[in-house]
Amino acid sequence: MARIKFTTDSASDIPAALREELKIQVLPFPIAMEDREYDDGFDFTPEEFYDMLLSAAKIPTHAQLNPYLFTEIFEKAWEEGYSDLIHTSINSKGSATCANAFQARGEFYKDHPEAQDTFHIHIIDALNYTMGYGWAVVQGARMAEQGAQPQEIVTFIQDWVDHVRVIFSPLDLRFAKKSGRISAAAAFVGEALGLKPVMTFVDGESKILSKVRGERAVVAKLVEMCRSERKAGTPYLVIQGNNLEQSEKLLEACGQGLGEEPALRYHIGGVIAINAGPNLIGLIYRV
């Protein structure tokens, strides 16, 4: 009988209650803020981090997860008798973390050739961010609880990340422009005209889908896109930061425009907030 361990990183934004319920090991990105280092998603709640971020003298930084950390994770899971470890990673085009996981897997099997047939390490590059892949990990863990086999779960997660759409609008572009990690946002012009970008990621690269005037138009555009693109019968998620007024308006518009409630409404975590800014709204769905 398969024993499956699920791991991912904190940029997946899986809410604490879900990761604890489903025993998903979330590896925190270290965030350096002024003279302290924090574990993303563990040393603060998302709401606490927004206040910290907005009051910081300079934009915080975060580091990648190194191969040594992954080696420790793999060693421990093997020693504990797991048959499979499924790791779903942050976008490889935005972080070396995914490459470090692959490197650690190669080194693990080099050191433990006897584990090749009994302990299988599956690594999935999400080519995306936030619950764009976190949701797939959650669903995969639920499948495991119901007796699904490892390869069936890996296939499900891969299929989800291959077809997921994360659309969002940073309503304040200061952080996105400062961090530079979301290249399309960094290059965006039009704020002086009241324009807001609606963005996504395609094959790991950021892309502006639309430019709309004003926050009300952002909400309408997000719902319109979800309604026209979402695969019938599949769930959608609502992304929110510190702008509760706009997230409430988005939730209301989704109820009216999509005819059903979201599967989840959640707050972005520290890594996402640093790079996209805390003032954003968005939707996640399968196309």
mmCIF file of C-alpha atoms in Angstrom:
data_model
loop_
_atom_site.group_PDB
_atom_site.id
_atom_site.type_symbol
_atom_site.label_atom_id
_atom_site.label_comp_id
_atom_site.label_asym_id
_atom_site.label_seq_id
_atom_site.Cartn_x
_atom_site.Cartn_y
_atom_site.Cartn_z
ATOM 1 C CA MET A 1 0.000 0.000 0.000
ATOM 2 C CA ALA A 2 1.329 3.408 -0.978
ATOM 3 C CA ARG A 3 2.272 5.925 1.693
ATOM 4 C CA ILE A 4 2.348 9.379 0.130
ATOM 5 C CA LYS A 5 3.945 12.545 1.481
ATOM 6 C CA PHE A 6 2.929 15.893 -0.015
ATOM 7 C CA THR A 7 5.296 18.834 0.005
ATOM 8 C CA THR A 8 5.215 22.287 -1.547
ATOM 9 C CA ASP A 9 6.565 25.760 -0.818
ATOM 10 C CA SER A 10 4.933 28.682 0.930
ATOM 11 C CA ALA A 11 4.336 30.612 -2.305
ATOM 12 C CA SER A 12 1.517 28.107 -2.894
ATOM 13 C CA ASP A 13 -0.449 30.111 -0.273
ATOM 14 C CA ILE A 14 -2.227 27.042 1.112
ATOM 15 C CA PRO A 15 -4.101 28.337 4.180
ATOM 16 C CA ALA A 16 -2.711 27.081 7.492
ATOM 17 C CA ALA A 17 -5.912 25.233 8.403
ATOM 18 C CA LEU A 18 -5.833 23.218 5.165
ATOM 19 C CA ARG A 19 -2.147 22.320 5.336
ATOM 20 C CA GLU A 20 -2.610 21.129 8.919
ATOM 21 C CA GLU A 21 -5.804 19.191 8.178
ATOM 22 C CA LEU A 22 -4.284 17.387 5.202
ATOM 23 C CA LYS A 23 -0.746 17.048 6.645
ATOM 24 C CA ILE A 24 0.848 18.874 3.727
ATOM 25 C CA GLN A 25 4.418 19.892 4.506
ATOM 26 C CA VAL A 26 4.816 23.483 3.370
ATOM 27 C CA LEU A 27 8.429 24.665 3.109
ATOM 28 C CA PRO A 28 8.623 28.347 4.080
ATOM 29 C CA PHE A 29 10.583 30.810 2.029
ATOM 30 C CA PRO A 30 12.816 32.932 4.273
ATOM 31 C CA ILE A 31 11.856 36.603 4.160
ATOM 32 C CA ALA A 32 14.409 39.216 5.245
ATOM 33 C CA MET A 33 12.778 42.342 6.600
ATOM 34 C CA GLU A 34 14.973 45.047 8.072
ATOM 35 C CA ASP A 35 17.102 43.248 10.706
ATOM 36 C CA ARG A 36 15.059 40.046 11.009
ATOM 37 C CA GLU A 37 14.363 36.900 9.016
ATOM 38 C CA TYR A 38 10.885 35.384 8.986
ATOM 39 C CA ASP A 39 9.451 32.081 7.775
ATOM 40 C CA ASP A 40 6.792 32.916 5.218
ATOM 41 C CA GLY A 41 3.383 31.653 6.280
ATOM 42 C CA PHE A 42 4.490 30.560 9.746
ATOM 43 C CA ASP A 43 5.805 33.594 11.632
ATOM 44 C CA PHE A 44 2.824 35.762 10.713
ATOM 45 C CA THR A 45 -0.651 35.602 9.235
ATOM 46 C CA PRO A 46 -1.139 37.132 5.786
ATOM 47 C CA GLU A 47 -3.039 40.047 7.310
ATOM 48 C CA GLU A 48 -0.231 40.707 9.791
ATOM 49 C CA PHE A 49 2.302 40.631 6.983
ATOM 50 C CA TYR A 50 0.450 43.259 4.939
ATOM 51 C CA ASP A 51 0.829 45.717 7.819
ATOM 52 C CA MET A 52 4.499 44.790 8.224
ATOM 53 C CA LEU A 53 5.081 45.214 4.501
ATOM 54 C CA LEU A 54 3.424 48.598 4.271
ATOM 55 C CA SER A 55 5.332 49.958 7.263
ATOM 56 C CA ALA A 56 8.758 48.572 6.277
ATOM 57 C CA ALA A 57 11.442 51.125 5.487
ATOM 58 C CA LYS A 58 12.406 49.212 2.357
ATOM 59 C CA ILE A 59 10.908 46.345 0.385
ATOM 60 C CA PRO A 60 11.684 42.968 2.014
ATOM 61 C CA THR A 61 13.535 40.264 0.131
ATOM 62 C CA HIS A 62 13.114 36.507 0.000
ATOM 63 C CA ALA A 63 15.556 33.731 -0.836
ATOM 64 C CA GLN A 64 15.169 30.494 -2.767
ATOM 65 C CA LEU A 65 14.918 27.098 -1.078
ATOM 66 C CA ASN A 66 18.307 25.426 -1.427
ATOM 67 C CA PRO A 67 19.187 21.839 -2.434
ATOM 68 C CA TYR A 68 20.348 20.979 1.087
ATOM 69 C CA LEU A 69 16.841 21.615 2.459
ATOM 70 C CA PHE A 70 15.295 19.307 -0.138
ATOM 71 C CA THR A 71 17.893 16.627 0.563
ATOM 72 C CA GLU A 72 16.900 16.687 4.244
ATOM 73 C CA ILE A 73 13.209 16.401 3.326
ATOM 74 C CA PHE A 74 13.839 13.452 1.002
ATOM 75 C CA GLU A 75 16.087 11.663 3.511
ATOM 76 C CA LYS A 76 13.543 11.984 6.304
ATOM 77 C CA ALA A 77 10.582 10.836 4.176
ATOM 78 C CA TRP A 78 12.542 7.781 3.024
ATOM 79 C CA GLU A 79 13.575 6.922 6.592
ATOM 80 C CA GLU A 80 9.954 7.277 7.719
ATOM 81 C CA GLY A 81 8.851 4.639 5.216
ATOM 82 C CA TYR A 82 6.992 6.688 2.620
ATOM 83 C CA SER A 83 6.688 5.044 -0.766
ATOM 84 C CA ASP A 84 6.146 8.322 -2.641
ATOM 85 C CA LEU A 85 6.863 12.007 -2.143
ATOM 86 C CA ILE A 86 4.999 14.447 -4.381
ATOM 87 C CA HIS A 87 6.549 17.910 -4.435
ATOM 88 C CA THR A 88 4.792 20.688 -6.351
ATOM 89 C CA SER A 89 7.042 23.681 -6.886
ATOM 90 C CA ILE A 90 6.869 27.396 -7.496
ATOM 91 C CA ASN A 91 7.369 28.537 -11.099
ATOM 92 C CA SER A 92 10.852 27.523 -12.272
ATOM 93 C CA LYS A 93 11.038 30.647 -14.430
ATOM 94 C CA GLY A 94 10.741 32.877 -11.372
ATOM 95 C CA SER A 95 12.830 30.975 -8.831
ATOM 96 C CA ALA A 96 15.750 28.534 -8.762
ATOM 97 C CA THR A 97 13.846 26.605 -6.075
ATOM 98 C CA CYS A 98 12.387 24.105 -8.552
ATOM 99 C CA ALA A 99 15.797 23.380 -10.106
ATOM 100 C CA ASN A 100 17.196 22.907 -6.597
ATOM 101 C CA ALA A 101 14.552 20.260 -5.885
ATOM 102 C CA PHE A 102 15.513 18.361 -9.049
ATOM 103 C CA GLN A 103 19.194 18.643 -8.141
ATOM 104 C CA ALA A 104 18.545 17.290 -4.650
ATOM 105 C CA ARG A 105 16.541 14.367 -6.062
ATOM 106 C CA GLY A 106 19.433 13.385 -8.313
ATOM 107 C CA GLU A 107 21.889 13.585 -5.441
ATOM 108 C CA PHE A 108 19.571 11.596 -3.170
ATOM 109 C CA TYR A 109 19.352 8.670 -5.607
ATOM 110 C CA LYS A 110 23.086 8.845 -6.238
ATOM 111 C CA ASP A 111 23.664 8.467 -2.483
ATOM 112 C CA HIS A 112 20.878 5.899 -2.049
ATOM 113 C CA PRO A 113 20.621 3.758 -5.206
ATOM 114 C CA GLU A 114 18.747 1.156 -3.159
ATOM 115 C CA ALA A 115 15.842 3.622 -2.814
ATOM 116 C CA GLN A 116 15.187 3.823 -6.567
ATOM 117 C CA ASP A 117 12.557 1.071 -6.609
ATOM 118 C CA THR A 118 10.931 1.659 -3.231
ATOM 119 C CA PHE A 119 10.837 5.444 -2.735
ATOM 120 C CA HIS A 120 9.603 7.557 -5.631
ATOM 121 C CA ILE A 121 10.162 11.334 -5.647
ATOM 122 C CA HIS A 122 7.821 13.151 -8.024
ATOM 123 C CA ILE A 123 8.596 16.834 -8.718
ATOM 124 C CA ILE A 124 6.068 19.006 -10.561
ATOM 125 C CA ASP A 125 6.972 22.458 -11.879
ATOM 126 C CA ALA A 126 3.799 24.522 -11.482
ATOM 127 C CA LEU A 127 5.016 27.292 -13.824
ATOM 128 C CA ASN A 128 2.723 29.460 -11.744
ATOM 129 C CA TYR A 129 2.196 30.994 -8.335
ATOM 130 C CA THR A 130 -0.115 31.044 -5.311
ATOM 131 C CA MET A 131 -3.119 28.698 -5.157
ATOM 132 C CA GLY A 132 -2.741 28.209 -8.895
ATOM 133 C CA TYR A 133 -0.789 25.172 -7.720
ATOM 134 C CA GLY A 134 -1.647 25.135 -4.025
ATOM 135 C CA TRP A 135 -5.202 24.065 -4.852
ATOM 136 C CA ALA A 136 -3.920 21.082 -6.835
ATOM 137 C CA VAL A 137 -1.817 19.978 -3.859
ATOM 138 C CA VAL A 138 -4.850 20.243 -1.564
ATOM 139 C CA GLN A 139 -6.971 18.188 -3.937
ATOM 140 C CA GLY A 140 -4.178 15.662 -4.369
ATOM 141 C CA ALA A 141 -3.952 15.185 -0.600
ATOM 142 C CA ARG A 142 -7.714 14.657 -0.467
ATOM 143 C CA MET A 143 -7.461 12.080 -3.237
ATOM 144 C CA ALA A 144 -4.801 10.229 -1.228
ATOM 145 C CA GLU A 145 -7.104 10.122 1.788
ATOM 146 C CA GLN A 146 -9.679 8.394 -0.414
ATOM 147 C CA GLY A 147 -7.181 5.776 -1.578
ATOM 148 C CA ALA A 148 -6.000 7.177 -4.916
ATOM 149 C CA GLN A 149 -2.689 5.818 -6.163
ATOM 150 C CA PRO A 150 0.421 8.040 -6.474
ATOM 151 C CA GLN A 151 0.556 8.146 -10.267
ATOM 152 C CA GLU A 152 -3.138 9.026 -10.472
ATOM 153 C CA ILE A 153 -2.509 11.946 -8.109
ATOM 154 C CA VAL A 154 0.600 13.108 -9.981
ATOM 155 C CA THR A 155 -1.378 13.013 -13.229
ATOM 156 C CA PHE A 156 -4.171 15.063 -11.639
ATOM 157 C CA ILE A 157 -1.800 17.718 -10.278
ATOM 158 C CA GLN A 158 0.080 17.967 -13.579
ATOM 159 C CA ASP A 159 -3.179 18.270 -15.513
ATOM 160 C CA TRP A 160 -4.402 21.007 -13.172
ATOM 161 C CA VAL A 161 -1.235 23.115 -13.408
ATOM 162 C CA ASP A 162 -1.209 22.621 -17.188
ATOM 163 C CA HIS A 163 -4.713 24.068 -17.487
ATOM 164 C CA VAL A 164 -5.099 26.475 -14.568
ATOM 165 C CA ARG A 165 -5.649 30.174 -15.170
ATOM 166 C CA VAL A 166 -4.608 32.697 -12.525
ATOM 167 C CA ILE A 167 -5.936 36.149 -13.391
ATOM 168 C CA PHE A 168 -5.302 39.090 -11.112
ATOM 169 C CA SER A 169 -4.993 42.826 -10.971
ATOM 170 C CA PRO A 170 -2.443 44.608 -8.784
ATOM 171 C CA LEU A 171 -4.504 47.673 -7.903
ATOM 172 C CA ASP A 172 -1.356 49.417 -6.657
ATOM 173 C CA LEU A 173 1.720 48.724 -8.788
ATOM 174 C CA ARG A 174 4.371 50.092 -6.423
ATOM 175 C CA PHE A 175 5.561 46.714 -5.166
ATOM 176 C CA ALA A 176 5.380 44.972 -8.532
ATOM 177 C CA LYS A 177 7.487 47.714 -10.087
ATOM 178 C CA LYS A 178 10.009 47.714 -7.235
ATOM 179 C CA SER A 179 10.480 43.958 -7.094
ATOM 180 C CA GLY A 180 10.728 43.599 -10.872
ATOM 181 C CA ARG A 181 9.858 39.885 -10.675
ATOM 182 C CA ILE A 182 6.568 40.346 -12.525
ATOM 183 C CA SER A 183 8.080 41.792 -15.673
ATOM 184 C CA ALA A 184 4.789 42.686 -17.348
ATOM 185 C CA ALA A 185 3.707 44.709 -14.305
ATOM 186 C CA ALA A 186 7.096 46.397 -14.074
ATOM 187 C CA ALA A 187 6.756 47.536 -17.675
ATOM 188 C CA PHE A 188 3.128 48.660 -17.358
ATOM 189 C CA VAL A 189 2.344 52.307 -18.036
ATOM 190 C CA GLY A 190 -1.009 53.956 -17.635
ATOM 191 C CA GLU A 191 -1.489 54.503 -13.913
ATOM 192 C CA ALA A 192 -1.656 58.263 -14.445
ATOM 193 C CA LEU A 193 -4.643 57.664 -16.722
ATOM 194 C CA GLY A 194 -6.375 55.517 -14.107
ATOM 195 C CA LEU A 195 -5.696 52.295 -15.998
ATOM 196 C CA LYS A 196 -5.339 48.966 -14.177
ATOM 197 C CA PRO A 197 -3.790 45.828 -15.680
ATOM 198 C CA VAL A 198 -5.458 42.431 -15.636
ATOM 199 C CA MET A 199 -2.658 39.875 -15.726
ATOM 200 C CA THR A 200 -1.889 36.177 -15.885
ATOM 201 C CA PHE A 201 1.025 33.780 -16.371
ATOM 202 C CA VAL A 202 1.486 31.808 -19.578
ATOM 203 C CA ASP A 203 4.167 29.094 -19.527
ATOM 204 C CA GLY A 204 5.609 30.743 -16.458
ATOM 205 C CA GLU A 205 5.859 34.243 -17.964
ATOM 206 C CA SER A 206 3.743 37.195 -16.848
ATOM 207 C CA LYS A 207 1.390 38.669 -19.412
ATOM 208 C CA ILE A 208 -1.049 41.577 -19.477
ATOM 209 C CA LEU A 209 -4.432 40.418 -20.742
ATOM 210 C CA SER A 210 -6.298 43.684 -20.556
ATOM 211 C CA LYS A 211 -6.105 47.296 -19.417
ATOM 212 C CA VAL A 212 -9.238 48.688 -17.825
ATOM 213 C CA ARG A 213 -10.117 52.022 -16.284
ATOM 214 C CA GLY A 214 -10.900 51.965 -12.576
ATOM 215 C CA GLU A 215 -11.392 49.298 -9.925
ATOM 216 C CA ARG A 216 -15.044 48.681 -10.794
ATOM 217 C CA ALA A 217 -14.018 47.743 -14.325
ATOM 218 C CA VAL A 218 -11.381 45.375 -12.922
ATOM 219 C CA VAL A 219 -14.020 43.409 -11.016
ATOM 220 C CA ALA A 220 -16.272 43.200 -14.066
ATOM 221 C CA LYS A 221 -13.394 42.105 -16.305
ATOM 222 C CA LEU A 222 -12.241 39.351 -13.941
ATOM 223 C CA VAL A 223 -15.744 37.888 -13.732
ATOM 224 C CA GLU A 224 -16.298 38.184 -17.483
ATOM 225 C CA MET A 225 -13.066 36.320 -18.217
ATOM 226 C CA CYS A 226 -13.825 33.566 -15.724
ATOM 227 C CA ARG A 227 -17.332 33.123 -17.096
ATOM 228 C CA SER A 228 -16.102 32.837 -20.681
ATOM 229 C CA GLU A 229 -13.024 30.672 -20.053
ATOM 230 C CA ARG A 230 -13.717 28.394 -17.084
ATOM 231 C CA LYS A 231 -14.264 24.738 -17.843
ATOM 232 C CA ALA A 232 -17.842 23.787 -16.984
ATOM 233 C CA GLY A 233 -18.302 22.038 -13.662
ATOM 234 C CA THR A 234 -14.908 22.987 -12.248
ATOM 235 C CA PRO A 235 -14.294 25.135 -9.156
ATOM 236 C CA TYR A 236 -13.005 28.675 -8.963
ATOM 237 C CA LEU A 237 -11.116 30.478 -6.206
ATOM 238 C CA VAL A 238 -11.102 34.124 -5.121
ATOM 239 C CA ILE A 239 -7.723 35.756 -4.425
ATOM 240 C CA GLN A 240 -7.596 38.632 -1.983
ATOM 241 C CA GLY A 241 -5.054 40.829 -0.257
ATOM 242 C CA ASN A 242 -5.633 43.782 2.030
ATOM 243 C CA ASN A 243 -8.308 45.494 -0.087
ATOM 244 C CA LEU A 244 -11.350 43.923 1.527
ATOM 245 C CA GLU A 245 -13.736 46.393 -0.115
ATOM 246 C CA GLN A 246 -12.785 45.279 -3.613
ATOM 247 C CA SER A 247 -12.598 41.591 -2.692
ATOM 248 C CA GLU A 248 -16.146 41.802 -1.325
ATOM 249 C CA LYS A 249 -17.271 43.433 -4.552
ATOM 250 C CA LEU A 250 -15.535 40.681 -6.526
ATOM 251 C CA LEU A 251 -17.190 37.989 -4.427
ATOM 252 C CA GLU A 252 -20.618 39.578 -4.958
ATOM 253 C CA ALA A 253 -20.030 39.941 -8.694
ATOM 254 C CA CYS A 254 -18.935 36.306 -8.923
ATOM 255 C CA GLY A 255 -22.128 35.184 -7.207
ATOM 256 C CA GLN A 256 -24.192 37.117 -9.721
ATOM 257 C CA GLY A 257 -22.106 36.451 -12.825
ATOM 258 C CA LEU A 258 -21.076 32.842 -12.212
ATOM 259 C CA GLY A 259 -24.122 31.645 -10.299
ATOM 260 C CA GLU A 260 -22.195 29.797 -7.602
ATOM 261 C CA GLU A 261 -19.922 30.379 -4.637
ATOM 262 C CA PRO A 262 -16.141 29.963 -4.892
ATOM 263 C CA ALA A 263 -14.546 26.744 -3.684
ATOM 264 C CA LEU A 264 -12.195 28.900 -1.634
ATOM 265 C CA ARG A 265 -11.566 32.519 -0.800
ATOM 266 C CA TYR A 266 -8.095 33.105 0.603
ATOM 267 C CA HIS A 267 -5.381 35.692 1.307
ATOM 268 C CA ILE A 268 -2.094 35.810 -0.575
ATOM 269 C CA GLY A 269 0.969 35.154 1.573
ATOM 270 C CA GLY A 270 4.200 37.014 2.108
ATOM 271 C CA VAL A 271 6.175 36.064 -1.013
ATOM 272 C CA ILE A 272 3.287 36.894 -3.338
ATOM 273 C CA ALA A 273 2.529 40.153 -1.502
ATOM 274 C CA ILE A 274 6.161 41.298 -1.785
ATOM 275 C CA ASN A 275 6.180 40.815 -5.539
ATOM 276 C CA ALA A 276 2.636 41.752 -6.539
ATOM 277 C CA GLY A 277 1.734 44.076 -3.678
ATOM 278 C CA PRO A 278 -0.901 43.415 -1.008
ATOM 279 C CA ASN A 279 -3.527 45.492 -2.823
ATOM 280 C CA LEU A 280 -4.751 43.031 -5.428
ATOM 281 C CA ILE A 281 -7.716 40.875 -6.344
ATOM 282 C CA GLY A 282 -8.001 37.912 -8.659
ATOM 283 C CA LEU A 283 -9.541 34.596 -9.644
ATOM 284 C CA ILE A 284 -8.217 31.088 -10.233
ATOM 285 C CA TYR A 285 -10.003 28.556 -12.429
ATOM 286 C CA ARG A 286 -9.404 25.705 -14.869
ATOM 287 C CA VAL A 287 -9.700 26.341 -18.589
#
